[in-house]
GROMACS .gro file of C-alpha atoms in nm:
model
  192
    1LEU     CA    1   8.905  10.043  11.096
    2PHE     CA    2   8.910  10.380  10.951
    3GLY     CA    3   9.147  10.661  10.898
    4LYS     CA    4   9.358  10.706  10.622
    5ILE     CA    5   9.608  10.408  10.875
    6ALA     CA    6   9.391  10.103  10.850
    7PRO     CA    7   9.327  10.077  10.501
    8LEU     CA    8   9.736  10.197  10.499
    9ALA     CA    9   9.785   9.876  10.639
   10LYS     CA   10   9.580   9.642  10.441
   11ILE     CA   11   9.730   9.776  10.112
   12GLN     CA   12  10.083   9.707  10.272
   13ARG     CA   13   9.984   9.314  10.362
   14GLU     CA   14   9.862   9.292   9.983
   15ILE     CA   15  10.205   9.373   9.905
   16ASN     CA   16  10.335   9.154  10.174
   17HIS     CA   17  10.138   8.854  10.021
   18VAL     CA   18  10.267   8.919   9.655
   19LYS     CA   19  10.650   8.931   9.828
   20ASN     CA   20  10.572   8.565   9.998
   21GLY     CA   21  10.441   8.395   9.709
   22LYS     CA   22  10.048   8.433   9.770
   23PRO     CA   23   9.843   8.688   9.521
   24GLY     CA   24   9.797   9.030   9.610
   25HIS     CA   25   9.395   9.160   9.503
   26ILE     CA   26   9.201   9.409   9.611
   27ILE     CA   27   8.899   9.584   9.528
   28LEU     CA   28   8.694   9.929   9.632
   29LYS     CA   29   8.313  10.044   9.555
   30LEU     CA   30   8.385  10.387   9.644
   31ASN     CA   31   8.204  10.723   9.556
   32ALA     CA   32   8.531  10.870   9.563
   33LEU     CA   33   8.868  10.799   9.542
   34VAL     CA   34   9.096  11.138   9.642
   35GLU     CA   35   9.335  11.109   9.932
   36ALA     CA   36   9.685  11.130   9.817
   37THR     CA   37   9.846  10.901  10.102
   38LEU     CA   38   9.588  10.639  10.006
   39ILE     CA   39   9.678  10.651   9.587
   40GLN     CA   40  10.072  10.666   9.655
   41ALA     CA   41   9.978  10.333   9.831
   42MET     CA   42   9.780  10.216   9.578
   43TYR     CA   43  10.019  10.264   9.294
   44ARG     CA   44  10.298  10.121   9.530
   45ALA     CA   45  10.125   9.795   9.536
   46SER     CA   46  10.021   9.806   9.232
   47ALA     CA   47  10.352   9.855   9.105
   48GLY     CA   48  10.425   9.513   9.382
   49GLY     CA   49  10.227   9.306   9.175
   50VAL     CA   50   9.857   9.330   9.364
   51LYS     CA   51   9.581   9.352   9.147
   52ILE     CA   52   9.375   9.593   9.199
   53GLU     CA   53   9.039   9.653   9.077
   54CYS     CA   54   8.768  10.016   9.162
   55VAL     CA   55   8.421  10.074   9.139
   56VAL     CA   56   8.463  10.511   9.156
   57ARG     CA   57   8.103  10.679   9.090
   58GLY     CA   58   8.278  11.047   9.112
   59MET     CA   59   8.563  11.226   9.151
   60CYS     CA   60   8.898  11.010   9.159
   61SER     CA   61   9.240  11.105   9.102
   62LEU     CA   62   9.389  10.767   9.097
   63ARG     CA   63   9.541  10.729   8.713
   64PRO     CA   64   9.498  10.351   8.599
   65GLY     CA   65   9.706  10.201   8.305
   66ILE     CA   66  10.089  10.367   8.341
   67PRO     CA   67  10.331  10.148   8.272
   68GLY     CA   68  10.537  10.067   8.589
   69LEU     CA   69  10.317  10.247   8.840
   70SER     CA   70   9.961  10.133   8.794
   71GLU     CA   71   9.934   9.834   8.499
   72ASN     CA   72   9.758   9.654   8.771
   73ILE     CA   73   9.501   9.906   8.805
   74GLN     CA   74   9.130   9.939   8.640
   75VAL     CA   75   8.889  10.169   8.747
   76ARG     CA   76   8.513  10.221   8.609
   77SER     CA   77   8.245  10.415   8.682
   78ILE     CA   78   7.879  10.295   8.644
   79ILE     CA   79   7.615  10.547   8.505
   80GLY     CA   80   7.324  10.378   8.526
   81ARG     CA   81   6.967  10.374   8.641
   82PHE     CA   82   7.069  10.403   9.022
   83LEU     CA   83   7.271  10.654   9.164
   84GLU     CA   84   7.493  10.428   9.489
   85HIS     CA   85   7.606  10.481   9.773
   86ASP     CA   86   7.797  10.216   9.889
   87ARG     CA   87   8.138  10.146   9.973
   88VAL     CA   88   8.318   9.826   9.974
   89MET     CA   89   8.671   9.713  10.038
   90TYR     CA   90   8.741   9.352   9.932
   91PHE     CA   91   9.128   9.203  10.057
   92ALA     CA   92   9.253   8.876   9.969
   93ASN     CA   93   9.436   8.829  10.250
   94GLY     CA   94   9.635   8.604  10.101
   95GLY     CA   95   9.324   8.331  10.069
   96GLU     CA   96   9.133   8.468  10.346
   97PRO     CA   97   8.948   8.751  10.195
   98GLU     CA   98   8.786   9.032  10.385
   99VAL     CA   99   8.521   9.235  10.291
  100TYR     CA  100   8.464   9.621  10.515
  101ILE     CA  101   8.130   9.805  10.436
  102SER     CA  102   8.138  10.141  10.501
  103SER     CA  103   8.038  10.522  10.509
  104ALA     CA  104   8.364  10.676  10.399
  105ASP     CA  105   8.478  10.801  10.028
  106TRP     CA  106   8.809  10.740  10.020
  107ALA     CA  107   8.845  11.163  10.056
  108GLU     CA  108   9.036  11.358  10.252
  109ARG     CA  109   8.715  11.530  10.390
  110ASN     CA  110   8.582  11.130  10.512
  111LEU     CA  111   8.909  11.046  10.663
  112TYR     CA  112   9.031  11.388  10.878
  113ARG     CA  113   8.728  11.598  10.887
  114ARG     CA  114   8.417  11.383  10.950
  115VAL     CA  115   8.313  11.080  11.176
  116GLU     CA  116   8.280  10.749  10.932
  117ILE     CA  117   8.258  10.432  10.998
  118ALA     CA  118   8.331  10.073  10.848
  119THR     CA  119   8.234   9.722  10.966
  120PRO     CA  120   8.346   9.472  10.827
  121ILE     CA  121   8.114   9.120  10.658
  122GLU     CA  122   8.237   8.839  10.854
  123HIS     CA  123   7.901   8.604  10.734
  124LYS     CA  124   8.069   8.381  10.480
  125PRO     CA  125   7.743   8.338  10.269
  126LEU     CA  126   7.697   8.723  10.220
  127GLN     CA  127   8.106   8.787  10.277
  128ASP     CA  128   8.065   8.514   9.885
  129ARG     CA  129   7.769   8.722   9.803
  130ILE     CA  130   7.940   9.064   9.847
  131ILE     CA  131   8.271   8.941   9.596
  132ASN     CA  132   8.052   8.775   9.386
  133GLU     CA  133   7.814   9.150   9.340
  134LEU     CA  134   8.102   9.312   9.294
  135GLN     CA  135   8.210   9.128   8.939
  136TYR     CA  136   7.921   9.209   8.816
  137TYR     CA  137   8.029   9.569   8.793
  138PHE     CA  138   8.386   9.417   8.578
  139LEU     CA  139   8.125   9.266   8.363
  140ASP     CA  140   7.925   9.540   8.257
  141ASN     CA  141   7.933   9.603   7.881
  142ALA     CA  142   7.712   9.888   7.893
  143GLN     CA  143   7.690  10.105   8.171
  144ALA     CA  144   8.077  10.109   8.262
  145TRP     CA  145   8.269  10.354   8.162
  146ILE     CA  146   8.651  10.237   8.176
  147LEU     CA  147   8.880  10.564   8.363
  148ASN     CA  148   9.244  10.560   8.075
  149ALA     CA  149   9.569  10.654   8.201
  150ASP     CA  150   9.509  10.991   8.083
  151GLY     CA  151   9.203  11.063   8.290
  152THR     CA  152   8.974  11.025   8.002
  153TYR     CA  153   8.666  10.790   8.037
  154SER     CA  154   8.594  10.535   7.757
  155GLN     CA  155   8.266  10.360   7.745
  156ALA     CA  156   8.237  10.013   7.781
  157VAL     CA  157   8.092   9.825   7.512
  158PRO     CA  158   8.007   9.452   7.396
  159LYS     CA  159   8.305   9.278   7.188
  160ASN     CA  160   8.228   8.973   6.934
  161ASN     CA  161   7.876   8.911   6.969
  162GLN     CA  162   7.914   8.929   7.325
  163GLU     CA  163   7.575   9.006   7.465
  164ILE     CA  164   7.548   9.326   7.689
  165PHE     CA  165   7.576   9.354   8.081
  166ILE     CA  166   7.414   9.573   8.286
  167ALA     CA  167   7.533   9.527   8.667
  168GLN     CA  168   7.198   9.702   8.787
  169HIS     CA  169   6.985   9.479   8.588
  170LYS     CA  170   7.182   9.161   8.759
  171LEU     CA  171   7.139   9.288   9.077
  172LEU     CA  172   6.758   9.392   9.035
  173HIS     CA  173   6.720   8.972   8.887
  174ASP     CA  174   6.891   8.836   9.215
  175LEU     CA  175   6.720   9.068   9.456
  176ALA     CA  176   6.400   8.938   9.304
  177GLU     CA  177   6.495   8.592   9.295
  178MET     CA  178   6.579   8.649   9.667
  179SER     CA  179   6.242   8.780   9.725
  180TRP     CA  180   6.070   8.507   9.546
  181LYS     CA  181   6.208   8.178   9.695
  182SER     CA  182   6.161   8.341  10.015
  183ILE     CA  183   5.779   8.472   9.940
  184ARG     CA  184   5.770   8.040   9.835
  185LEU     CA  185   5.995   7.930  10.177
  186THR     CA  186   5.729   8.150  10.382
  187HIS     CA  187   5.435   7.979  10.191
  188ASN     CA  188   5.582   7.669  10.219
  189ALA     CA  189   5.614   7.705  10.623
  190HIS     CA  190   5.255   7.789  10.686
  191ILE     CA  191   5.126   7.478  10.467
  192ASP     CA  192   5.302   7.258  10.704
   0.00000   0.00000   0.00000
């Protein structure tokens, strides 16, 4: 996938899907989002009706929520127990989702001066799991910071008696559940 050309093509494809009456949706989870050409493409996508959701832990030059430019873009940062370094890209692709994991941020140093890789997740159950887990970051109402159009951040808070939801806690819970299921399966296999 990598270099800026491939992400640009994926963004353009989402714009084309919207033009053809299909939903367009991009989810990114990165440490940095600062590469100007990709940011401009995301602004074009937002203006063209593509929904864009980003979890960016560090530097982000993209400004969400600007009328006529980026009102379809949401950016969050999660500040929790773990300093996460995974990079994930999701493209709805007109109902045939594509998910990639990558070593690279969307930054000049990664796209032009380093050797970086991205690989598709083609195993459907794993793809579904990653897409589901990405949603946790947008439900987080305790450790999420929401980027405003003016470049400031506001902390997410529970609304209207909403329960506290912490993405990293939910991920830990899910991993523990998977571990217990694996242990039970292994134990049962030894009994049989």
